[in-house]
CSV table of C-alpha atoms and ligand atoms in Angstrom, one decimal:
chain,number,residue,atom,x,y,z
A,7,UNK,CA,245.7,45.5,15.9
A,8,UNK,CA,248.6,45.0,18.3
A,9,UNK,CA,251.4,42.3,18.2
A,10,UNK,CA,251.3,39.9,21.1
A,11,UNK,CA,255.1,39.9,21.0
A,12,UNK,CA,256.8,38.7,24.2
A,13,UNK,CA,260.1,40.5,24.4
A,14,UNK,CA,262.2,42.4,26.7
A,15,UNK,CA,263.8,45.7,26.4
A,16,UNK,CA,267.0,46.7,24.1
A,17,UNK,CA,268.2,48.2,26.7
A,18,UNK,CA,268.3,45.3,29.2
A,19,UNK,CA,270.5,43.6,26.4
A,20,UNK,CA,272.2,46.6,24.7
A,21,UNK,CA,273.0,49.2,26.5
A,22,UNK,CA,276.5,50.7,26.9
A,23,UNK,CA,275.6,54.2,27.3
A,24,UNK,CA,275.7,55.5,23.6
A,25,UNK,CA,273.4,57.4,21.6
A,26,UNK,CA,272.5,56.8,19.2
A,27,UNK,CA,272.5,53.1,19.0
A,28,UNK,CA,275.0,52.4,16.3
A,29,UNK,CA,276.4,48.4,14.6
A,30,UNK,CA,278.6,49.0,12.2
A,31,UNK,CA,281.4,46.9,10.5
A,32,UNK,CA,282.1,45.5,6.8
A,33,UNK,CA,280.0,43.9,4.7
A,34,UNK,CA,281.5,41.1,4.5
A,35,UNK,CA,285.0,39.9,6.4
A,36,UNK,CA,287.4,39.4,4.0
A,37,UNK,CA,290.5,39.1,5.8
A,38,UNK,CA,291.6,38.8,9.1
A,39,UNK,CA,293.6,41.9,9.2
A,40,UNK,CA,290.7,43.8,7.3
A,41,UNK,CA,288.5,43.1,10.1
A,42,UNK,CA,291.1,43.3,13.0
A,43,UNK,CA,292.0,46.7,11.6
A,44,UNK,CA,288.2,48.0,10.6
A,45,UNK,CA,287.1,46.5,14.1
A,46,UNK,CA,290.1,48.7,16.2
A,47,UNK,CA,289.3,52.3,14.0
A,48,UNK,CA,285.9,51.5,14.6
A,49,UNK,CA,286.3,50.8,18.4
A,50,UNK,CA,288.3,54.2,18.5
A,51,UNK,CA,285.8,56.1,17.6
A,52,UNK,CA,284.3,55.6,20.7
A,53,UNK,CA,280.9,55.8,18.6
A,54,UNK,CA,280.1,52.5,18.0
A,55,UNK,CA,278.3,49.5,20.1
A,56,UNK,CA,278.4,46.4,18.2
A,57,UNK,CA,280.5,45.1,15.5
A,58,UNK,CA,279.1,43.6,12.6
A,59,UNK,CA,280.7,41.5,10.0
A,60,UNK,CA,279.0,38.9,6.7
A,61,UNK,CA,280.3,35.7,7.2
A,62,UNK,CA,278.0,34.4,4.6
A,63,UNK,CA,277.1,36.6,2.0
A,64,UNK,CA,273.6,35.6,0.3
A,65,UNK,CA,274.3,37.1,-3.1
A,66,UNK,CA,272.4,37.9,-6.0
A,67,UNK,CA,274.4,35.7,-8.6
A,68,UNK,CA,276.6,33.3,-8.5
A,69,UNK,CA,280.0,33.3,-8.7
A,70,UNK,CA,279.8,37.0,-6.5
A,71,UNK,CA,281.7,36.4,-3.3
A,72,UNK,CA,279.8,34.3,-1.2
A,73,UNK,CA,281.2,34.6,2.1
A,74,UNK,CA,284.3,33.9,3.9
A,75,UNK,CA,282.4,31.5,5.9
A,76,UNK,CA,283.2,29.5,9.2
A,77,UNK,CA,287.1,31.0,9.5
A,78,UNK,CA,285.3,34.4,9.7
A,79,UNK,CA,284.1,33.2,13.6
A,80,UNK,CA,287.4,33.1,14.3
A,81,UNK,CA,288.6,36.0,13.3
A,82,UNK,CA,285.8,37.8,15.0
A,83,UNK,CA,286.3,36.1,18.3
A,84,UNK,CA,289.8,37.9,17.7
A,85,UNK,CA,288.2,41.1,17.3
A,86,UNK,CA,285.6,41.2,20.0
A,87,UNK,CA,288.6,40.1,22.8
A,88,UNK,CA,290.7,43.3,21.1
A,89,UNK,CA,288.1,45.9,20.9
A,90,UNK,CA,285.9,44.7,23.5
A,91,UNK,CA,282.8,45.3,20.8
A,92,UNK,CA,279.9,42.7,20.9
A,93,UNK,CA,280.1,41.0,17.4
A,94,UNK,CA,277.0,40.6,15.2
A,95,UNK,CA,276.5,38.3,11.7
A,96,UNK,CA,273.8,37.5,9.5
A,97,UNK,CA,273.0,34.0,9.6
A,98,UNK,CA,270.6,32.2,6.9
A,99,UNK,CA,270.4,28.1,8.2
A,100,UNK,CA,270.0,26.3,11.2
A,101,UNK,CA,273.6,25.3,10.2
A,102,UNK,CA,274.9,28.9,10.6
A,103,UNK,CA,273.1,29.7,13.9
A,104,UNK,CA,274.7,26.7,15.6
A,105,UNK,CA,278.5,27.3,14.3
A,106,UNK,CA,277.8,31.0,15.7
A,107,UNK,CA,276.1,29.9,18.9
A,108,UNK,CA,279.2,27.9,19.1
A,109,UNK,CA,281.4,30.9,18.7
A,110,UNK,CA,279.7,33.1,20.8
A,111,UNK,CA,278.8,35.9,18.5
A,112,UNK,CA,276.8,38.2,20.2
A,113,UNK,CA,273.8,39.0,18.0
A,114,UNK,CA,272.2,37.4,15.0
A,115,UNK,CA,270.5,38.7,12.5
A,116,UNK,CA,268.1,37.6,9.9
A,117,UNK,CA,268.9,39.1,6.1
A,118,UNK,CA,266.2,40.2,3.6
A,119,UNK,CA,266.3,37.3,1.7
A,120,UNK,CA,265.9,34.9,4.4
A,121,UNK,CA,263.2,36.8,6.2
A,122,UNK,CA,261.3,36.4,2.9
A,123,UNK,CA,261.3,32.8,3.2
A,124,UNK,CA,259.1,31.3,5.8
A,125,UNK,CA,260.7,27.8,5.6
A,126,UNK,CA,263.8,29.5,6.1
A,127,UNK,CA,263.0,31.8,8.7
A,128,UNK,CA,261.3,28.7,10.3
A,129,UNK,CA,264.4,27.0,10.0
A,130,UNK,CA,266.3,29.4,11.7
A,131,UNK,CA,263.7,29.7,14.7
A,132,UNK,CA,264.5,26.0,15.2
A,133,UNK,CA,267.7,26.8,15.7
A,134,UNK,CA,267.6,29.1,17.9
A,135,UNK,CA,265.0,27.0,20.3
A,136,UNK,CA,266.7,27.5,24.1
A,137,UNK,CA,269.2,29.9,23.3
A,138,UNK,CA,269.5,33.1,24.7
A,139,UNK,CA,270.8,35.2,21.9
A,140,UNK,CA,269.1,38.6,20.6
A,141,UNK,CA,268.1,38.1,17.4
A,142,UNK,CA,267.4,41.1,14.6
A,143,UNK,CA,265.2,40.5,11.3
A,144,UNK,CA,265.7,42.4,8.9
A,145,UNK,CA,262.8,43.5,6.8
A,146,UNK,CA,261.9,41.0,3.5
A,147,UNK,CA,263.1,42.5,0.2
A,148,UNK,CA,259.4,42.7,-1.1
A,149,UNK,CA,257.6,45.7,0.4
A,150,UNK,CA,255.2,43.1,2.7
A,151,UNK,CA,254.8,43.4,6.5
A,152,UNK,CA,252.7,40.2,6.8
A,153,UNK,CA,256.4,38.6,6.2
A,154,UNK,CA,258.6,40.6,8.2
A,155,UNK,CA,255.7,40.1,10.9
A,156,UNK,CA,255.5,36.6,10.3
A,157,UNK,CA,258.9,36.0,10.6
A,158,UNK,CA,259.5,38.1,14.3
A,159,UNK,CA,256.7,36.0,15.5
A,160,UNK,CA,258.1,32.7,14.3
A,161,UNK,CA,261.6,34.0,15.8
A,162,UNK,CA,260.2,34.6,19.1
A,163,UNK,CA,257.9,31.5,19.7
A,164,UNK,CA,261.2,30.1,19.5
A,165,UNK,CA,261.7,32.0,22.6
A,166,UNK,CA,264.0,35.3,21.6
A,167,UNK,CA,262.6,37.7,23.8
A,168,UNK,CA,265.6,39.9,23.0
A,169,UNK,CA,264.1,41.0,20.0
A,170,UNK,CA,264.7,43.9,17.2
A,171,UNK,CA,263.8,45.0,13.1
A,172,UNK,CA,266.0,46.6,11.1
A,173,UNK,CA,264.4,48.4,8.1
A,174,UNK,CA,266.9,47.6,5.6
A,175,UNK,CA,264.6,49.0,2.3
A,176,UNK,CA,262.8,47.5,-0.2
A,177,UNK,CA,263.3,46.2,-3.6
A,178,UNK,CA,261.1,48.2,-6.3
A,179,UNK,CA,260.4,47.6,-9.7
A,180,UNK,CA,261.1,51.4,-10.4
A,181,UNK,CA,264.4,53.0,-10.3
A,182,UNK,CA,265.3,55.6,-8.2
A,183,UNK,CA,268.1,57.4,-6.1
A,184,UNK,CA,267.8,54.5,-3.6
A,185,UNK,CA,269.2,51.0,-3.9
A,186,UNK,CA,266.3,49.9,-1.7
A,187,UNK,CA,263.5,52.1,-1.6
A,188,UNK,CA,262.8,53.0,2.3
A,189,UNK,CA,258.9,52.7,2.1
A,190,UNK,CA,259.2,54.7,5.7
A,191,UNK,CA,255.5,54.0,6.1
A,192,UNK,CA,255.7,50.1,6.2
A,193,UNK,CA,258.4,50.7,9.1
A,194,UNK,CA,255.9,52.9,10.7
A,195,UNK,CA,253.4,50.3,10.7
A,196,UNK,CA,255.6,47.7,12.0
A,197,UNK,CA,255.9,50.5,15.1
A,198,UNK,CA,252.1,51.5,15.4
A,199,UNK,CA,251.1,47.3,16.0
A,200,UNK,CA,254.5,46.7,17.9
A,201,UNK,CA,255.5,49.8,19.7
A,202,UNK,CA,257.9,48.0,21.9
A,203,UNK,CA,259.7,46.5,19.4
A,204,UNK,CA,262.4,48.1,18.7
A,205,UNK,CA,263.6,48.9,15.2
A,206,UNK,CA,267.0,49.6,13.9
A,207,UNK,CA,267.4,51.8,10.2
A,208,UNK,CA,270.1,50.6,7.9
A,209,UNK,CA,270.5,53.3,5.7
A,210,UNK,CA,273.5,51.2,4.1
A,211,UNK,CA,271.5,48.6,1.9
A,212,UNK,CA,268.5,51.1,1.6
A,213,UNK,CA,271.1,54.2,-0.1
A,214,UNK,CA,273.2,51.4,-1.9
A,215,UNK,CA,275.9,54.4,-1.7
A,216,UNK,CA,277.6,57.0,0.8
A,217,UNK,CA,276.1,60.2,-0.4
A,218,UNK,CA,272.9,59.0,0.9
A,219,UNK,CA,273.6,57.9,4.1
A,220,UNK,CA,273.5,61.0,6.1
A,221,UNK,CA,270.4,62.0,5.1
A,222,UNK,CA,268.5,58.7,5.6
A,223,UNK,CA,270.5,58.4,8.8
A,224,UNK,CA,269.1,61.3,9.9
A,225,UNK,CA,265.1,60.8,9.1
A,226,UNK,CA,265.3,57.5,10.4
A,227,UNK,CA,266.6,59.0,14.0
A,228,UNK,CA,263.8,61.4,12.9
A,229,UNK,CA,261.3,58.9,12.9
A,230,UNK,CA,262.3,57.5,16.9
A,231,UNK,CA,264.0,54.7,15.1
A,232,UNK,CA,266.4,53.3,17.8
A,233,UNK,CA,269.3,52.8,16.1
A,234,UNK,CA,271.6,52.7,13.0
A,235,UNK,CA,273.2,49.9,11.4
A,236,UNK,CA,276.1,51.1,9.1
A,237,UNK,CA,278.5,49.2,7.1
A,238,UNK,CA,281.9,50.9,7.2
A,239,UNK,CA,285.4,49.3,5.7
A,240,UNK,CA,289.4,50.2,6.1
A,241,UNK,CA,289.1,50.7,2.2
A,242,UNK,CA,286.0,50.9,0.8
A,243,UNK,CA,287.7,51.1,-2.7
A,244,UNK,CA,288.7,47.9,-2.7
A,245,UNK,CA,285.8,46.1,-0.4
A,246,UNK,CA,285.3,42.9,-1.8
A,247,UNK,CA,281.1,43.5,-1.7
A,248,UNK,CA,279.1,46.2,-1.3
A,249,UNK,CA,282.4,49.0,-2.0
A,250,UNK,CA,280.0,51.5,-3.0
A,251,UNK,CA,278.1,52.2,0.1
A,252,UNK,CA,280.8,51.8,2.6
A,253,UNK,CA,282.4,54.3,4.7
A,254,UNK,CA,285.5,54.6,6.0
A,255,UNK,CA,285.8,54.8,10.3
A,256,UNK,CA,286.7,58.1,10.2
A,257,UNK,CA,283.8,59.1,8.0
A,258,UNK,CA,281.8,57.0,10.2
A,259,UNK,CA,282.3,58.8,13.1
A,260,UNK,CA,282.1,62.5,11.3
A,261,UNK,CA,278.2,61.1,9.9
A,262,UNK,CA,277.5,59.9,13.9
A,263,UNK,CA,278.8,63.2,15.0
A,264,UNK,CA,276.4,65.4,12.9
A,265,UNK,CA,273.5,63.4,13.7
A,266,UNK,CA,270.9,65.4,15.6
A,267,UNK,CA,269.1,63.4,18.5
A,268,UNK,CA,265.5,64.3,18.9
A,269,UNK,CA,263.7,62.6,21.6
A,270,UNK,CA,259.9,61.7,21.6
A,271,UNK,CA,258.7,63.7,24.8
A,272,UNK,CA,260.5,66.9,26.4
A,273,UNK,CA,261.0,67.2,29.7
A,274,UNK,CA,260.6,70.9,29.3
A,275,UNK,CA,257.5,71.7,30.7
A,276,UNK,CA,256.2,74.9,28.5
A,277,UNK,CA,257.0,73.3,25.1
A,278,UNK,CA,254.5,70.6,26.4
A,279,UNK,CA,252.2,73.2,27.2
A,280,UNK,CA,252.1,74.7,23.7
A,281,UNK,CA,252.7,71.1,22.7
A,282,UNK,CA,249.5,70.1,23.6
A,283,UNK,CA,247.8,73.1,22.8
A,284,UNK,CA,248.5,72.3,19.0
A,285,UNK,CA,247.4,68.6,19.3
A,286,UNK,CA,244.1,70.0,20.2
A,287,UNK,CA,243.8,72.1,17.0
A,288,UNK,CA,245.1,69.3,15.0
A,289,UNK,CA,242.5,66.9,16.6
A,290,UNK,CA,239.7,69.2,16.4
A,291,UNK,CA,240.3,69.7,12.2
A,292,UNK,CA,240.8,66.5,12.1
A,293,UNK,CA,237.4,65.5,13.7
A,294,UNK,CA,236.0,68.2,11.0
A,295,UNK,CA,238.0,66.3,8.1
A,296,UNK,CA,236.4,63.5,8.7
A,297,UNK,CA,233.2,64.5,9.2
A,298,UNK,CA,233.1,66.5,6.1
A,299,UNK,CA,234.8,63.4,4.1
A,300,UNK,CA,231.1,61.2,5.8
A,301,UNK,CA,229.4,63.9,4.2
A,302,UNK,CA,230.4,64.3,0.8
A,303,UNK,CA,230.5,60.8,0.8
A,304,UNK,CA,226.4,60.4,1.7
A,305,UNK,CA,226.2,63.4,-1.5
A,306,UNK,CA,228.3,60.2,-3.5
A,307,UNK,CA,225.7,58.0,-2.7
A,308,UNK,CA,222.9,59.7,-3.7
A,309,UNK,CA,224.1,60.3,-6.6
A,310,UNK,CA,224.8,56.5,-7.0
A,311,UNK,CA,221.0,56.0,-6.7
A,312,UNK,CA,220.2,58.9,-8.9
A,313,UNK,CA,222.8,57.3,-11.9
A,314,UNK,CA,221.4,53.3,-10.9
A,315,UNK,CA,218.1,54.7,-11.9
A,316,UNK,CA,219.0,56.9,-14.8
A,317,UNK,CA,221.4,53.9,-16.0
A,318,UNK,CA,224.7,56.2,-16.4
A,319,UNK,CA,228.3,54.6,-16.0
A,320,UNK,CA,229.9,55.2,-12.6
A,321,UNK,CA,232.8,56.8,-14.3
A,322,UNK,CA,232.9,60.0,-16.2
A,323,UNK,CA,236.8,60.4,-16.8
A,324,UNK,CA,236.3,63.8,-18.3
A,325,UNK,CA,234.2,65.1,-14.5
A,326,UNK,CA,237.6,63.4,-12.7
A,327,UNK,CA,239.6,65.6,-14.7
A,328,UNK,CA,237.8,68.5,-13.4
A,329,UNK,CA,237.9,67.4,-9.9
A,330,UNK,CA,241.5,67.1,-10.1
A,331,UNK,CA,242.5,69.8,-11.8
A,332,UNK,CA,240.3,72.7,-10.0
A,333,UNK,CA,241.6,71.0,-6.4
A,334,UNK,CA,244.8,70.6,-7.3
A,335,UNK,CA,245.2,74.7,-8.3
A,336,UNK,CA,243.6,75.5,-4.7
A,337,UNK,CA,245.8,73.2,-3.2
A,338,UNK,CA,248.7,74.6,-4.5
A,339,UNK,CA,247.5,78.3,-3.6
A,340,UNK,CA,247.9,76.4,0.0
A,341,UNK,CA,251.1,75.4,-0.8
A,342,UNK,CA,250.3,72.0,-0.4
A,343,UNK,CA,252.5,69.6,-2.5
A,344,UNK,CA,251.0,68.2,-5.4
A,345,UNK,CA,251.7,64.5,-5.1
A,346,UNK,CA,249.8,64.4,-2.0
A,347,UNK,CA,246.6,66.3,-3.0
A,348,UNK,CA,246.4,64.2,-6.2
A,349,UNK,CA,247.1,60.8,-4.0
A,350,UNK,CA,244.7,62.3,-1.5
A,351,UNK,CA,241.8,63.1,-4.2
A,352,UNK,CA,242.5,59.3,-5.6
A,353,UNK,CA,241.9,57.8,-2.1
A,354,UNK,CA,238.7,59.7,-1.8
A,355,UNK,CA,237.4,58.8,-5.5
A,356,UNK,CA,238.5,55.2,-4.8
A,357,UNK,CA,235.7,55.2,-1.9
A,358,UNK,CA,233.3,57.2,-4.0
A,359,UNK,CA,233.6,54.7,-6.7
A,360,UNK,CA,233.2,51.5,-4.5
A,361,UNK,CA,230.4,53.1,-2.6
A,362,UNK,CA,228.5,53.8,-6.4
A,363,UNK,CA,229.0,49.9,-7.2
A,364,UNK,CA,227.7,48.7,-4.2
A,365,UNK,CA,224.9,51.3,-5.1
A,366,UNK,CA,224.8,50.2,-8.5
A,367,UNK,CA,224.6,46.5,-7.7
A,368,UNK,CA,221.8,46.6,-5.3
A,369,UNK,CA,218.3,46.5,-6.7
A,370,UNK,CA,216.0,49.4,-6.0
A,371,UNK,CA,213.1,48.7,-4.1
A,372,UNK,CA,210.6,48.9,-7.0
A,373,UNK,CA,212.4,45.8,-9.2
A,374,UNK,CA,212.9,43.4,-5.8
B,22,PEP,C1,274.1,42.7,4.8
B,22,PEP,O1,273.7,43.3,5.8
B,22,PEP,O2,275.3,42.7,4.4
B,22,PEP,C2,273.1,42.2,3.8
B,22,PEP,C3,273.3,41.2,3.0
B,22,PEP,O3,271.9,42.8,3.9
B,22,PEP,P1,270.4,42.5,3.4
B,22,PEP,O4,270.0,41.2,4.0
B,22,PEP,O5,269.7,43.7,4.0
B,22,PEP,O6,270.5,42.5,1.9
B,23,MN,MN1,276.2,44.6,2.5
C-alpha cells in the first residue's frame, strides 16, 4: 500500500544549505530574554535551521506550566528578525493556528497528544484550509500508524502540501531507558507506504534525558531520517519543563558536530559494484528462506490432518519447548541474538498454529 499524499519537497520549503536538517529551541518560552538569548547561541552555532519554541504546553497534569501562551508570538517575532532563524510551535486548536498564522511563525506542528485525537487533528486541518504554511505531525503517543496516518491525510486535504512526521516515541506500558520508546519500525513503515514524506526524529521526547540523545540522534540519521528536532535551553537546570532532556547550545552544536552523515546511494561507482553484488546473495537466500518456510509449513499441515483425524490438541507446550530450545542453541552457535531467533520461531509457530485450526475446523471428506 502506498499513500496518495500530495506534497512537495522539504527542500523546496527548507532548505538553507545545512546537513543535517536540525529545529531546535526550548521546550517551552518562558521568558523573553530566555528565548532571545537561547535563540542568538543557537543561531551562532551556525548549526541550526529553524527555531522552535512551546507556546502552549499540553501537559500531563494540571497545574504543570501550561504555556506562556499568545505573548510568546511576540517574543518569537523578536527572535526570528534577530537571528534570522524561521520560528516553529506546536499548536493544538483552530484557535492557536490562527493567532500563529497571524504572527507569521514559520512552521506548525502537530504534538502527540493532538495527533491522537482525530476531532482535534480535524480541527486543526480546518484551520489551516488556504494557508500556505508547512505543517509537521508528530507521531500519536500510542504506538498506532492508522493515527498518525490519519492525521497527515486529514492535514493535507486541507491543502498542506509542505508536509513532514516527526517520530517523537511512544508511550509504553513497560519501563525502560527511554521516556518514549522509539518503536523505529512503526517510523519505518510510515516511510515504506510514504517514501516522499519526509520524516524528522526527535530524539528529545523519545530519550526524556541528554545521555540518550546522541545515540538516538545518530540511528535516526542512520535510518535516512531527514532531520533532527532537539530541544536545547540557556539553562537547562532551571527550564521551566522538560529540564531533564535539554541541552545547552554549546552542547548542541558538539552532538551536531559528531554526527556521522550516511547517505542512501554512493556516488562511488565500485562500492555499488560490490554493493549490488551482495543484494544478490541476500535476495537469492532470501528466495530460499522463504521457500523453505512454504515448505515446512505444507509438513504443518499435514500433520494438521494427521492430529484432526487422530483427535490430538493442536498444542503440545512440552514439543514447543523442544523447538525452541534446540534452535535457539544453534542459533546462538551462529551468533545470532537470541531475542530475535525466539521472536522469529514465535512468528513461524503463530502460522503453524493458525494453519492447524483452519485444518482442525474443516471437516474431512468422509464426515461431509
Ligand atoms: C514538545 O515538543 O515540546 C512536546 C510537547 O512534544 P510531544 O507532543 O512530542 O509530547
Ligand atoms: Mn518538551
Amino acid at each position: 500500500m502506498k499513500l496518495n499524499l500530495d506534497i512537495v519537497p522539504l527542500n523546496s520549503w527548507l532548505d538553507n544549505g545545512k546537513e543535517p536538517l536540525i529545529i531546535s529551541g526550548p521546550c517551552s518560552a518562558e521568558t523573553e530574554e530566555q528565548l532571545l538569548a537561547t535563540a542568538k547561541l543557537l543561531a551562532a552555532t551556525g548549526k541550526v535551521s529553524v527555531l522552535r519554541a512551546g507556546i502552549w504546553k499540553p501537559r500531563t497534569r494540571p497545574g504543570e506550566f501550561e504555556g506562556i501562551g499568545s505573548i510568546g508570538l511576540e517574543w518569537l517575532k523578536r527572535a526570528k528578525e534577530e537571528t534570522g532563524l524561521p520560528t516553529a510551535i506546536e499548536v493544538a486548536t483552530a484557535k492557536h493556528v490562527e493567532e500563529a498564522l497571524a504572527a507569521g511563525v514559520d512552521i506548525l506542528w502537530v504534538g502527540a497528544r493532538s495527533t491522537a485525537n482525530p476531532f482535534t487533528v480535524q480541527e486543526i486541518a480546518d484551520a489551516l484550509q488556504g494557508a500556505d504554511v508547512p505543517v509537521l505531525v508528530k507521531n500519536p503517543v500510542n504506538p498506532d500508524l492508522s493515527l498518525w496516518i490519519g492525521a497527515l491525510e486529514r492535514i493535507n486535504r486541507a491543502g498542506i502540501k509542505k508536509l513532514g512526521a516527526i517520530h517523537r516515541g511512544f508511550s509504553s506500558f513497560e519501563k525502560t531507558s527511554f521516556r518514549n520508546e522509539p518503536m523505529w519500525d512503526l517510523a519505518i513503515q510510515l516511510k515504506t507506504v510514504a517514501p516522499e514524506l519526509p520524516i524528522i526524529n526527535d530524539p528529545s521526547h523519545i530519550c526524556g534525558n541528554r545521555e540518550l540523545i546522541p545515540y538516538i540522534s545518530q540511528k535516526a540519521l542512520d535510518l535516512d531520517m531527514q532531520g533532527l528536532m532537539i530541544e536545547s535551553h540557556l539553562d537547562p537546570s532551571v527550564a521551566w519543563t522538560d529540564a531533564k532532556q535539554q541541552v545547552t547550545p554549546a552542547a548542541l552544536a558538539e552532538l551536531v558536530d559528531r554526527l556521522a552523515l550516511r547517505k542512501a546511494d554512493s556516488d562511488n561507482p565500485v562500492f555499488e559494484d560490490q554493493l549490488a553484488v551482495l543484494r544478490k546473495d541476500i535476495d537469492a537466500l532470501d528466495d530460499v528462506i522463504i521457500q523453505k518456510v512454504g515448505e515446512r509449513m505444507k509438513i504443518v499441515e499435514k500433520i494438521g490432518e494427521f492430529k484432526r483425524d487422530n483427535s490430538v490438541t493442536i498444542l503440545q507446550v512440552s514439543r514447543w519447548d523442544e523447538i525452541v530450545e534446540k534452535r535457539t542453541a544453534i542459533a546462538s552457535a551462529l551468533k545470532l541474538d537470541k531475542d530475535f531467533t525466539v521472536k522469529l520461531l514465535e512468528l513461524i509457530h503463530n502460522e503453524s498454529i493458525r494453519k492447524q485450526n483452519e485444518i482442525m475446523n474443516t471437516k474431512t471428506s468422509v464426515e461431509a
